[in-house]
Amino acid sequence: MKLYVLDNGWLECDANWMVAMSVVGTLEDKTPQTKWIRIPVYAVLIDSPEGKILYDTGCPPEAMAGYWPPGLRSTFPYYHNPDQLLLRQLELA
């Protein structure tokens, strides 16, 4: 059996969207700076003797072109290059 982790680009967001309470104000610092992080987007291809299974298809390339609502596009911008699109990654596996 083989397992392929397919690179589908990355998302960016405020860390508080991914890890609750990652940036917390205190009495001494009531307005802490947020932390902007980069999150890998991937798909997983399992190649077993019984066949291939595609687990999680990553992020749709149309995400930034209107597929996601405007608020989500500015909260979780998605970046990729042509080689990171799912069909291309499957060809490379």
PDB file of C-alpha atoms in Angstrom:
ATOM      1  CA  MET A   1       0.000   0.000   0.000  1.00  0.00           C
ATOM      2  CA  LYS A   2       1.193   3.527  -0.793  1.00  0.00           C
ATOM      3  CA  LEU A   3       0.028   6.815   0.657  1.00  0.00           C
ATOM      4  CA  TYR A   4       0.495  10.063  -1.262  1.00  0.00           C
ATOM      5  CA  VAL A   5       0.077  13.481   0.327  1.00  0.00           C
ATOM      6  CA  LEU A   6      -0.767  15.819  -2.543  1.00  0.00           C
ATOM      7  CA  ASP A   7       0.224  19.485  -2.224  1.00  0.00           C
ATOM      8  CA  ASN A   8      -2.749  21.720  -3.096  1.00  0.00           C
ATOM      9  CA  GLY A   9      -1.327  25.089  -2.027  1.00  0.00           C
ATOM     10  CA  TRP A  10      -2.094  26.939   1.196  1.00  0.00           C
ATOM     11  CA  LEU A  11      -4.577  29.084   3.063  1.00  0.00           C
ATOM     12  CA  GLU A  12      -3.740  32.002   5.303  1.00  0.00           C
ATOM     13  CA  CYS A  13      -5.679  33.253   8.314  1.00  0.00           C
ATOM     14  CA  ASP A  14      -5.578  34.747  11.779  1.00  0.00           C
ATOM     15  CA  ALA A  15      -4.382  31.974  14.121  1.00  0.00           C
ATOM     16  CA  ASN A  16      -7.479  32.493  16.300  1.00  0.00           C
ATOM     17  CA  TRP A  17      -9.593  31.023  13.478  1.00  0.00           C
ATOM     18  CA  MET A  18      -7.618  27.768  13.666  1.00  0.00           C
ATOM     19  CA  VAL A  19      -6.609  27.543  17.329  1.00  0.00           C
ATOM     20  CA  ALA A  20      -9.086  28.990  19.783  1.00  0.00           C
ATOM     21  CA  MET A  21      -7.582  31.518  22.165  1.00  0.00           C
ATOM     22  CA  SER A  22      -4.174  31.495  20.446  1.00  0.00           C
ATOM     23  CA  VAL A  23      -3.990  35.284  20.868  1.00  0.00           C
ATOM     24  CA  VAL A  24      -5.536  36.459  24.128  1.00  0.00           C
ATOM     25  CA  GLY A  25      -5.611  39.888  25.682  1.00  0.00           C
ATOM     26  CA  THR A  26      -4.429  40.314  29.265  1.00  0.00           C
ATOM     27  CA  LEU A  27      -4.595  43.068  31.838  1.00  0.00           C
ATOM     28  CA  GLU A  28      -1.102  44.140  30.803  1.00  0.00           C
ATOM     29  CA  ASP A  29      -1.776  43.832  27.031  1.00  0.00           C
ATOM     30  CA  LYS A  30      -5.429  44.519  26.260  1.00  0.00           C
ATOM     31  CA  THR A  31      -4.903  44.650  22.497  1.00  0.00           C
ATOM     32  CA  PRO A  32      -2.425  41.907  21.535  1.00  0.00           C
ATOM     33  CA  GLN A  33      -1.276  41.570  17.953  1.00  0.00           C
ATOM     34  CA  THR A  34      -2.884  38.796  16.003  1.00  0.00           C
ATOM     35  CA  LYS A  35      -0.719  36.176  14.363  1.00  0.00           C
ATOM     36  CA  TRP A  36      -1.284  35.556  10.650  1.00  0.00           C
ATOM     37  CA  ILE A  37      -0.445  31.942   9.769  1.00  0.00           C
ATOM     38  CA  ARG A  38      -0.056  29.807   6.669  1.00  0.00           C
ATOM     39  CA  ILE A  39      -1.952  26.495   6.570  1.00  0.00           C
ATOM     40  CA  PRO A  40      -1.059  23.772   4.062  1.00  0.00           C
ATOM     41  CA  VAL A  41      -3.880  22.450   1.882  1.00  0.00           C
ATOM     42  CA  TYR A  42      -3.530  18.875   0.793  1.00  0.00           C
ATOM     43  CA  ALA A  43      -5.363  15.848  -0.476  1.00  0.00           C
ATOM     44  CA  VAL A  44      -4.503  12.249   0.355  1.00  0.00           C
ATOM     45  CA  LEU A  45      -4.394   9.433  -2.196  1.00  0.00           C
ATOM     46  CA  ILE A  46      -4.324   5.881  -0.866  1.00  0.00           C
ATOM     47  CA  ASP A  47      -3.114   3.290  -3.378  1.00  0.00           C
ATOM     48  CA  SER A  48      -3.983  -0.170  -2.088  1.00  0.00           C
ATOM     49  CA  PRO A  49      -4.152  -3.584  -3.765  1.00  0.00           C
ATOM     50  CA  GLU A  50      -7.960  -3.210  -3.816  1.00  0.00           C
ATOM     51  CA  GLY A  51      -7.838   0.138  -5.638  1.00  0.00           C
ATOM     52  CA  LYS A  52      -7.215   3.816  -5.127  1.00  0.00           C
ATOM     53  CA  ILE A  53      -9.035   6.017  -2.629  1.00  0.00           C
ATOM     54  CA  LEU A  54      -8.941   9.801  -2.759  1.00  0.00           C
ATOM     55  CA  TYR A  55      -9.401  11.084   0.780  1.00  0.00           C
ATOM     56  CA  ASP A  56     -10.066  14.807   1.078  1.00  0.00           C
ATOM     57  CA  THR A  57      -9.870  16.752  -2.160  1.00  0.00           C
ATOM     58  CA  GLY A  58      -8.219  19.855  -0.732  1.00  0.00           C
ATOM     59  CA  CYS A  59      -9.578  23.302  -1.597  1.00  0.00           C
ATOM     60  CA  PRO A  60     -11.521  24.114  -4.770  1.00  0.00           C
ATOM     61  CA  PRO A  61      -9.491  26.335  -7.124  1.00  0.00           C
ATOM     62  CA  GLU A  62     -12.637  28.469  -7.570  1.00  0.00           C
ATOM     63  CA  ALA A  63     -12.569  29.413  -3.866  1.00  0.00           C
ATOM     64  CA  MET A  64     -11.222  32.904  -4.512  1.00  0.00           C
ATOM     65  CA  ALA A  65     -13.273  33.434  -7.691  1.00  0.00           C
ATOM     66  CA  GLY A  66     -16.669  33.625  -6.013  1.00  0.00           C
ATOM     67  CA  TYR A  67     -17.130  30.046  -4.789  1.00  0.00           C
ATOM     68  CA  TRP A  68     -16.628  31.204  -1.196  1.00  0.00           C
ATOM     69  CA  PRO A  69     -18.536  34.235   0.108  1.00  0.00           C
ATOM     70  CA  PRO A  70     -16.545  37.519   0.160  1.00  0.00           C
ATOM     71  CA  GLY A  71     -16.059  37.527   3.953  1.00  0.00           C
ATOM     72  CA  LEU A  72     -14.544  34.058   3.864  1.00  0.00           C
ATOM     73  CA  ARG A  73     -12.308  34.935   0.905  1.00  0.00           C
ATOM     74  CA  SER A  74     -10.731  37.759   2.893  1.00  0.00           C
ATOM     75  CA  THR A  75     -10.555  35.682   6.102  1.00  0.00           C
ATOM     76  CA  PHE A  76      -9.048  32.546   4.505  1.00  0.00           C
ATOM     77  CA  PRO A  77      -7.344  33.533   1.242  1.00  0.00           C
ATOM     78  CA  TYR A  78      -6.310  30.471  -0.779  1.00  0.00           C
ATOM     79  CA  TYR A  79      -3.114  30.376  -2.826  1.00  0.00           C
ATOM     80  CA  HIS A  80      -1.852  27.789  -5.294  1.00  0.00           C
ATOM     81  CA  ASN A  81       0.097  27.486  -8.504  1.00  0.00           C
ATOM     82  CA  PRO A  82      -0.960  25.379 -11.522  1.00  0.00           C
ATOM     83  CA  ASP A  83       1.153  22.398 -10.399  1.00  0.00           C
ATOM     84  CA  GLN A  84      -0.721  22.321  -7.079  1.00  0.00           C
ATOM     85  CA  LEU A  85      -4.177  21.777  -8.618  1.00  0.00           C
ATOM     86  CA  LEU A  86      -5.672  18.406  -7.705  1.00  0.00           C
ATOM     87  CA  LEU A  87      -5.699  16.941 -11.239  1.00  0.00           C
ATOM     88  CA  ARG A  88      -2.034  17.841 -11.744  1.00  0.00           C
ATOM     89  CA  GLN A  89      -1.093  16.398  -8.340  1.00  0.00           C
ATOM     90  CA  LEU A  90      -2.891  13.144  -9.230  1.00  0.00           C
ATOM     91  CA  GLU A  91      -0.892  12.971 -12.470  1.00  0.00           C
ATOM     92  CA  LEU A  92       2.339  13.337 -10.481  1.00  0.00           C
ATOM     93  CA  ALA A  93       1.422  10.619  -7.928  1.00  0.00           C
TER      94      ALA A  93
END
